[in-house]
């Protein structure tokens, strides 16, 4: 039973108790006269005198207006007996209906305004140590070096000639190409180069150390009655795929370098001093 039904029931009980009190508290006039003592009982009055006395007692005075209504006590004569009010019966089933079906989902509301950025949280606990990673690449050693020689003499011609070497002393990783007579840079950095030749009697010696198509340094010896060893050296900063080689000047003048098949008079060497990726 709900709170509403309980309230209605309590109200009905109070009304019933009030009605019962009115009925039980009323005493009939004949019984009331019997209960009075014999010595105090007054002689009985006739009906006319009794009505006149009640009129004077309860009626309105001359200087007062008759009230619209007056209160009656339950002990007064002629007081009506109130009927007991039956307790109302309430059908509980009509107060609360059966549970209805679930309604359709409503439309999504509008997004609210973006709030301000919150305060920075506390530093969390240190995490667990991670697992070991995969092995890295093997450390690469950056080296480059070569040393080659020539056992055949070379005379100038009407065009420039690349000096080709026929003897290989050192050729690390084959960075020097014996067929083209050129060193190719595969490890960028700073290199040292040196060129040694033997001059020819009564002939001029005129060569260049070349970087790509650029003349970098010259090796020169004037005409002399005797042959001598002549050398040239330098350091170059090379990039990837740069070329270094030796070129004999063309034959405007008699120009030659000497060597024979028994000894090596002409050598060309170079090596890496410092790779470019080192600090």
mmCIF file of C-alpha atoms in Angstrom:
data_model
loop_
_atom_site.group_PDB
_atom_site.id
_atom_site.type_symbol
_atom_site.label_atom_id
_atom_site.label_comp_id
_atom_site.label_asym_id
_atom_site.label_seq_id
_atom_site.Cartn_x
_atom_site.Cartn_y
_atom_site.Cartn_z
ATOM 1 C CA UNK A 1 0.000 0.000 0.000
ATOM 2 C CA UNK A 2 1.277 3.409 -0.852
ATOM 3 C CA UNK A 3 1.591 6.458 1.413
ATOM 4 C CA UNK A 4 -1.618 7.905 0.004
ATOM 5 C CA UNK A 5 -3.700 4.818 0.882
ATOM 6 C CA UNK A 6 -2.255 4.743 4.399
ATOM 7 C CA UNK A 7 -3.204 8.399 4.950
ATOM 8 C CA UNK A 8 -6.792 7.804 3.846
ATOM 9 C CA UNK A 9 -7.111 4.828 6.177
ATOM 10 C CA UNK A 10 -5.839 6.834 9.188
ATOM 11 C CA UNK A 11 -8.306 9.666 8.463
ATOM 12 C CA UNK A 12 -11.211 7.199 8.369
ATOM 13 C CA UNK A 13 -10.196 5.708 11.695
ATOM 14 C CA UNK A 14 -10.078 9.148 13.366
ATOM 15 C CA UNK A 15 -13.558 10.028 12.099
ATOM 16 C CA UNK A 16 -14.937 6.704 13.365
ATOM 17 C CA UNK A 17 -13.434 7.215 16.823
ATOM 18 C CA UNK A 18 -14.922 10.723 17.077
ATOM 19 C CA UNK A 19 -18.394 9.469 16.143
ATOM 20 C CA UNK A 20 -18.258 6.645 18.682
ATOM 21 C CA UNK A 21 -17.265 9.093 21.418
ATOM 22 C CA UNK A 22 -20.279 11.250 20.647
ATOM 23 C CA UNK A 23 -22.651 8.275 20.866
ATOM 24 C CA UNK A 24 -21.176 6.749 24.005
ATOM 25 C CA UNK A 25 -20.905 10.091 25.849
ATOM 26 C CA UNK A 26 -24.607 10.911 25.439
ATOM 27 C CA UNK A 27 -26.775 9.863 28.402
ATOM 28 C CA UNK A 28 -30.630 9.683 28.073
ATOM 29 C CA UNK A 29 -32.529 12.305 30.003
ATOM 30 C CA UNK A 30 -34.601 9.837 32.034
ATOM 31 C CA UNK A 31 -31.451 8.004 33.190
ATOM 32 C CA UNK A 32 -29.778 11.333 34.063
ATOM 33 C CA UNK A 33 -32.721 12.318 36.269
ATOM 34 C CA UNK A 34 -32.563 8.947 38.010
ATOM 35 C CA UNK A 35 -28.951 9.415 38.872
ATOM 36 C CA UNK A 36 -29.507 12.697 40.653
ATOM 37 C CA UNK A 37 -29.923 12.450 44.464
ATOM 38 C CA UNK A 38 -33.362 12.407 45.888
ATOM 39 C CA UNK A 39 -32.874 15.442 48.144
ATOM 40 C CA UNK A 40 -31.702 17.692 45.364
ATOM 41 C CA UNK A 41 -34.310 16.766 42.767
ATOM 42 C CA UNK A 42 -36.615 19.618 41.885
ATOM 43 C CA UNK A 43 -40.312 19.090 41.241
ATOM 44 C CA UNK A 44 -41.076 18.229 37.673
ATOM 45 C CA UNK A 45 -42.158 20.998 35.310
ATOM 46 C CA UNK A 46 -44.751 20.745 32.689
ATOM 47 C CA UNK A 47 -43.934 21.055 29.023
ATOM 48 C CA UNK A 48 -44.820 24.740 28.710
ATOM 49 C CA UNK A 49 -42.597 25.816 31.587
ATOM 50 C CA UNK A 50 -39.743 23.680 30.325
ATOM 51 C CA UNK A 51 -39.882 25.136 26.849
ATOM 52 C CA UNK A 52 -40.009 28.679 28.227
ATOM 53 C CA UNK A 53 -37.025 28.045 30.463
ATOM 54 C CA UNK A 54 -35.002 26.589 27.621
ATOM 55 C CA UNK A 55 -35.947 29.507 25.429
ATOM 56 C CA UNK A 56 -34.762 31.999 28.011
ATOM 57 C CA UNK A 57 -31.593 30.036 28.633
ATOM 58 C CA UNK A 58 -30.570 29.360 25.082
ATOM 59 C CA UNK A 59 -32.506 31.912 23.130
ATOM 60 C CA UNK A 60 -31.028 35.263 22.122
ATOM 61 C CA UNK A 61 -31.473 38.260 24.361
ATOM 62 C CA UNK A 62 -33.420 41.305 23.319
ATOM 63 C CA UNK A 63 -30.383 43.527 22.902
ATOM 64 C CA UNK A 64 -28.519 40.790 20.931
ATOM 65 C CA UNK A 65 -29.049 39.539 17.459
ATOM 66 C CA UNK A 66 -29.842 35.889 17.025
ATOM 67 C CA UNK A 67 -26.750 34.007 15.937
ATOM 68 C CA UNK A 68 -26.764 32.339 12.622
ATOM 69 C CA UNK A 69 -25.924 29.023 14.262
ATOM 70 C CA UNK A 70 -25.097 27.779 17.727
ATOM 71 C CA UNK A 71 -23.040 24.966 19.096
ATOM 72 C CA UNK A 72 -24.746 22.032 20.736
ATOM 73 C CA UNK A 73 -23.263 19.791 23.361
ATOM 74 C CA UNK A 74 -23.813 16.120 23.252
ATOM 75 C CA UNK A 75 -25.351 16.206 26.729
ATOM 76 C CA UNK A 76 -27.930 18.854 25.828
ATOM 77 C CA UNK A 77 -31.466 17.661 25.277
ATOM 78 C CA UNK A 78 -32.512 17.309 21.736
ATOM 79 C CA UNK A 79 -28.976 16.949 20.465
ATOM 80 C CA UNK A 80 -29.034 14.864 17.270
ATOM 81 C CA UNK A 81 -27.155 11.586 17.307
ATOM 82 C CA UNK A 82 -24.488 11.522 14.626
ATOM 83 C CA UNK A 83 -24.351 8.512 12.484
ATOM 84 C CA UNK A 84 -21.057 6.631 12.272
ATOM 85 C CA UNK A 85 -19.200 7.427 9.089
ATOM 86 C CA UNK A 86 -18.184 4.251 7.340
ATOM 87 C CA UNK A 87 -14.485 3.841 6.576
ATOM 88 C CA UNK A 88 -13.945 4.418 2.899
ATOM 89 C CA UNK A 89 -12.767 1.408 0.977
ATOM 90 C CA UNK A 90 -9.997 2.170 -1.515
ATOM 91 C CA UNK A 91 -9.169 -0.060 -4.409
ATOM 92 C CA UNK A 92 -5.400 -0.322 -4.220
ATOM 93 C CA UNK A 93 -5.134 -1.614 -7.764
ATOM 94 C CA UNK A 94 -6.273 1.678 -9.256
ATOM 95 C CA UNK A 95 -3.618 3.750 -7.449
ATOM 96 C CA UNK A 96 -0.634 2.265 -9.266
ATOM 97 C CA UNK A 97 -0.715 0.926 -12.794
ATOM 98 C CA UNK A 98 1.456 -1.657 -14.412
ATOM 99 C CA UNK A 99 4.977 -0.769 -15.485
ATOM 100 C CA UNK A 100 5.007 0.600 -18.992
ATOM 101 C CA UNK A 101 7.348 -0.203 -21.848
ATOM 102 C CA UNK A 102 10.662 1.558 -22.149
ATOM 103 C CA UNK A 103 10.501 4.658 -24.305
ATOM 104 C CA UNK A 104 12.620 5.480 -27.323
ATOM 105 C CA UNK A 105 16.079 6.935 -26.842
ATOM 106 C CA UNK A 106 16.107 10.694 -26.989
ATOM 107 C CA UNK A 107 18.231 12.823 -29.270
ATOM 108 C CA UNK A 108 21.771 13.582 -28.266
ATOM 109 C CA UNK A 109 22.188 16.935 -26.633
ATOM 110 C CA UNK A 110 24.564 19.662 -27.755
ATOM 111 C CA UNK A 111 28.191 19.471 -26.806
ATOM 112 C CA UNK A 112 29.190 21.602 -23.889
ATOM 113 C CA UNK A 113 31.907 24.215 -23.911
ATOM 114 C CA UNK A 114 35.486 23.061 -23.690
ATOM 115 C CA UNK A 115 36.735 23.315 -20.168
ATOM 116 C CA UNK A 116 40.029 24.779 -19.081
ATOM 117 C CA UNK A 117 43.125 22.627 -18.925
ATOM 118 C CA UNK A 118 43.466 20.927 -15.602
ATOM 119 C CA UNK A 119 46.477 21.077 -13.351
ATOM 120 C CA UNK A 120 49.385 18.792 -14.078
ATOM 121 C CA UNK A 121 49.096 15.529 -12.221
ATOM 122 C CA UNK A 122 51.640 13.991 -9.933
ATOM 123 C CA UNK A 123 54.474 11.981 -11.366
ATOM 124 C CA UNK A 124 53.490 8.357 -11.578
ATOM 125 C CA UNK A 125 55.499 5.479 -10.194
ATOM 126 C CA UNK A 126 58.484 4.214 -12.116
ATOM 127 C CA UNK A 127 57.600 1.468 -14.561
ATOM 128 C CA UNK A 128 59.143 -1.945 -14.777
ATOM 129 C CA UNK A 129 62.307 -2.564 -16.709
ATOM 130 C CA UNK A 130 61.601 -3.401 -20.340
ATOM 131 C CA UNK A 131 62.810 -6.428 -22.193
ATOM 132 C CA UNK A 132 66.087 -6.447 -24.082
ATOM 133 C CA UNK A 133 65.865 -5.136 -27.612
ATOM 134 C CA UNK A 134 66.976 -6.817 -30.796
ATOM 135 C CA UNK A 135 70.685 -6.779 -31.639
ATOM 136 C CA UNK A 136 71.781 -3.736 -33.587
ATOM 137 C CA UNK A 137 73.828 -3.561 -36.760
ATOM 138 C CA UNK A 138 77.432 -4.497 -36.575
ATOM 139 C CA UNK A 139 79.762 -1.566 -36.036
ATOM 140 C CA UNK A 140 81.057 -0.362 -39.376
ATOM 141 C CA UNK A 141 84.751 0.392 -39.657
ATOM 142 C CA UNK A 142 85.441 3.301 -41.963
ATOM 143 C CA UNK A 143 88.692 2.623 -43.744
ATOM 144 C CA UNK A 144 89.996 3.424 -47.199
ATOM 145 C CA UNK A 145 93.556 3.003 -48.503
ATOM 146 C CA UNK A 146 95.359 2.157 -51.713
ATOM 147 C CA UNK A 147 98.883 2.094 -53.178
ATOM 148 C CA UNK A 148 99.553 1.258 -56.824
ATOM 149 C CA UNK A 149 102.532 1.412 -59.197
ATOM 150 C CA UNK A 150 103.479 1.440 -62.899
ATOM 151 C CA UNK A 151 106.375 -0.458 -64.515
ATOM 152 C CA UNK A 152 105.999 0.928 -68.057
ATOM 153 C CA UNK A 153 107.143 4.355 -69.288
ATOM 154 C CA UNK A 154 104.615 6.794 -70.694
ATOM 155 C CA UNK A 155 105.105 9.458 -73.399
ATOM 156 C CA UNK A 156 102.830 12.359 -74.160
ATOM 157 C CA UNK A 157 100.476 12.467 -77.125
ATOM 158 C CA UNK A 158 98.198 14.957 -78.830
ATOM 159 C CA UNK A 159 95.619 14.545 -76.041
ATOM 160 C CA UNK A 160 95.586 14.261 -72.281
ATOM 161 C CA UNK A 161 96.246 10.769 -70.956
ATOM 162 C CA UNK A 162 95.105 9.107 -67.752
ATOM 163 C CA UNK A 163 97.996 7.315 -66.094
ATOM 164 C CA UNK A 164 97.035 3.661 -65.789
ATOM 165 C CA UNK A 165 98.801 1.589 -63.124
ATOM 166 C CA UNK A 166 99.662 -2.074 -63.540
ATOM 167 C CA UNK A 167 100.910 -3.013 -60.072
ATOM 168 C CA UNK A 168 98.695 -3.230 -56.988
ATOM 169 C CA UNK A 169 100.327 -2.981 -53.565
ATOM 170 C CA UNK A 170 97.301 -2.170 -51.394
ATOM 171 C CA UNK A 171 93.726 -1.770 -52.535
ATOM 172 C CA UNK A 172 91.421 -1.913 -49.508
ATOM 173 C CA UNK A 173 87.860 -2.834 -50.503
ATOM 174 C CA UNK A 174 88.874 -2.218 -54.182
ATOM 175 C CA UNK A 175 88.194 1.486 -53.953
ATOM 176 C CA UNK A 176 90.896 2.047 -56.591
ATOM 177 C CA UNK A 177 89.857 0.836 -60.047
ATOM 178 C CA UNK A 178 92.872 -0.649 -61.856
ATOM 179 C CA UNK A 179 91.120 -0.505 -65.249
ATOM 180 C CA UNK A 180 90.211 3.187 -65.182
ATOM 181 C CA UNK A 181 93.217 4.300 -63.092
ATOM 182 C CA UNK A 182 90.927 6.236 -60.686
ATOM 183 C CA UNK A 183 90.212 6.166 -56.950
ATOM 184 C CA UNK A 184 86.498 6.331 -56.102
ATOM 185 C CA UNK A 185 85.415 7.726 -52.745
ATOM 186 C CA UNK A 186 82.971 5.480 -50.875
ATOM 187 C CA UNK A 187 83.726 6.851 -47.384
ATOM 188 C CA UNK A 188 83.451 10.645 -47.300
ATOM 189 C CA UNK A 189 86.120 12.417 -45.311
ATOM 190 C CA UNK A 190 89.645 13.815 -45.451
ATOM 191 C CA UNK A 191 92.243 11.889 -47.510
ATOM 192 C CA UNK A 192 95.987 12.100 -48.026
ATOM 193 C CA UNK A 193 97.455 11.463 -51.511
ATOM 194 C CA UNK A 194 101.023 11.237 -52.817
ATOM 195 C CA UNK A 195 102.483 10.811 -56.329
ATOM 196 C CA UNK A 196 106.072 9.732 -57.114
ATOM 197 C CA UNK A 197 107.576 9.605 -60.630
ATOM 198 C CA UNK A 198 110.979 9.252 -62.283
ATOM 199 C CA UNK A 199 111.866 11.878 -64.910
ATOM 200 C CA UNK A 200 113.339 11.134 -68.330
ATOM 201 C CA UNK A 201 116.662 12.504 -69.581
ATOM 202 C CA UNK A 202 116.289 15.520 -71.850
ATOM 203 C CA UNK A 203 112.483 15.470 -71.456
ATOM 204 C CA UNK A 204 110.040 17.509 -69.486
ATOM 205 C CA UNK A 205 107.811 15.958 -66.776
ATOM 206 C CA UNK A 206 104.342 17.506 -66.543
ATOM 207 C CA UNK A 207 101.450 15.810 -64.647
ATOM 208 C CA UNK A 208 98.383 16.823 -62.644
ATOM 209 C CA UNK A 209 96.579 15.176 -59.712
ATOM 210 C CA UNK A 210 92.928 15.531 -60.639
ATOM 211 C CA UNK A 211 89.750 15.664 -58.536
ATOM 212 C CA UNK A 212 86.901 14.752 -60.835
ATOM 213 C CA UNK A 213 87.548 17.055 -63.822
ATOM 214 C CA UNK A 214 89.460 19.671 -61.843
ATOM 215 C CA UNK A 215 93.226 20.140 -61.852
ATOM 216 C CA UNK A 216 94.222 20.236 -58.184
ATOM 217 C CA UNK A 217 98.062 20.162 -58.060
ATOM 218 C CA UNK A 218 100.886 19.834 -60.608
ATOM 219 C CA UNK A 219 103.993 17.684 -60.604
ATOM 220 C CA UNK A 220 106.598 19.295 -62.815
ATOM 221 C CA UNK A 221 110.296 18.819 -63.672
ATOM 222 C CA UNK A 222 112.274 20.796 -66.244
ATOM 223 C CA UNK A 223 114.401 19.295 -68.949
ATOM 224 C CA UNK A 224 117.683 17.961 -67.524
ATOM 225 C CA UNK A 225 120.672 15.941 -68.605
ATOM 226 C CA UNK A 226 119.970 13.431 -65.881
ATOM 227 C CA UNK A 227 116.820 11.792 -64.542
ATOM 228 C CA UNK A 228 115.615 12.352 -60.983
ATOM 229 C CA UNK A 229 112.767 11.215 -58.661
ATOM 230 C CA UNK A 230 110.056 13.842 -58.323
ATOM 231 C CA UNK A 231 107.085 13.757 -55.893
ATOM 232 C CA UNK A 232 103.928 15.637 -54.981
ATOM 233 C CA UNK A 233 101.496 15.199 -52.035
ATOM 234 C CA UNK A 234 98.323 16.823 -50.720
ATOM 235 C CA UNK A 235 95.181 16.329 -48.589
ATOM 236 C CA UNK A 236 91.683 16.516 -50.038
ATOM 237 C CA UNK A 237 88.195 16.513 -48.548
ATOM 238 C CA UNK A 238 86.121 14.127 -50.613
ATOM 239 C CA UNK A 239 82.429 13.433 -50.863
ATOM 240 C CA UNK A 240 80.729 10.251 -51.889
ATOM 241 C CA UNK A 241 81.619 9.147 -55.461
ATOM 242 C CA UNK A 242 84.334 11.771 -55.935
ATOM 243 C CA UNK A 243 87.176 10.636 -58.251
ATOM 244 C CA UNK A 244 90.936 11.193 -57.818
ATOM 245 C CA UNK A 245 93.394 10.295 -60.609
ATOM 246 C CA UNK A 246 96.639 11.284 -62.366
ATOM 247 C CA UNK A 247 96.725 12.921 -65.794
ATOM 248 C CA UNK A 248 99.697 13.353 -68.181
ATOM 249 C CA UNK A 249 99.755 16.656 -70.001
ATOM 250 C CA UNK A 250 99.260 16.578 -73.788
ATOM 251 C CA UNK A 251 102.235 16.742 -76.173
ATOM 252 C CA UNK A 252 102.799 20.432 -76.847
ATOM 253 C CA UNK A 253 106.281 19.761 -75.530
ATOM 254 C CA UNK A 254 108.203 16.540 -75.137
ATOM 255 C CA UNK A 255 106.732 15.133 -71.969
ATOM 256 C CA UNK A 256 107.387 11.694 -70.464
ATOM 257 C CA UNK A 257 107.825 9.622 -67.275
ATOM 258 C CA UNK A 258 110.309 6.784 -66.970
ATOM 259 C CA UNK A 259 110.010 3.228 -65.679
ATOM 260 C CA UNK A 260 110.993 -0.321 -66.687
ATOM 261 C CA UNK A 261 109.686 -3.823 -66.191
ATOM 262 C CA UNK A 262 112.348 -4.710 -63.601
ATOM 263 C CA UNK A 263 111.665 -1.892 -61.116
ATOM 264 C CA UNK A 264 108.685 0.281 -60.183
ATOM 265 C CA UNK A 265 109.530 3.957 -60.537
ATOM 266 C CA UNK A 266 105.995 5.400 -60.572
ATOM 267 C CA UNK A 267 103.676 5.107 -57.515
ATOM 268 C CA UNK A 268 100.357 6.640 -56.508
ATOM 269 C CA UNK A 269 98.998 6.219 -52.949
ATOM 270 C CA UNK A 270 96.162 7.541 -50.741
ATOM 271 C CA UNK A 271 94.340 6.778 -47.497
ATOM 272 C CA UNK A 272 91.525 8.079 -45.319
ATOM 273 C CA UNK A 273 92.633 10.334 -42.488
ATOM 274 C CA UNK A 274 89.265 11.162 -40.862
ATOM 275 C CA UNK A 275 85.737 10.078 -41.839
ATOM 276 C CA UNK A 276 83.215 12.842 -42.272
ATOM 277 C CA UNK A 277 80.722 11.315 -39.791
ATOM 278 C CA UNK A 278 83.156 11.432 -36.865
ATOM 279 C CA UNK A 279 82.825 14.412 -34.518
#
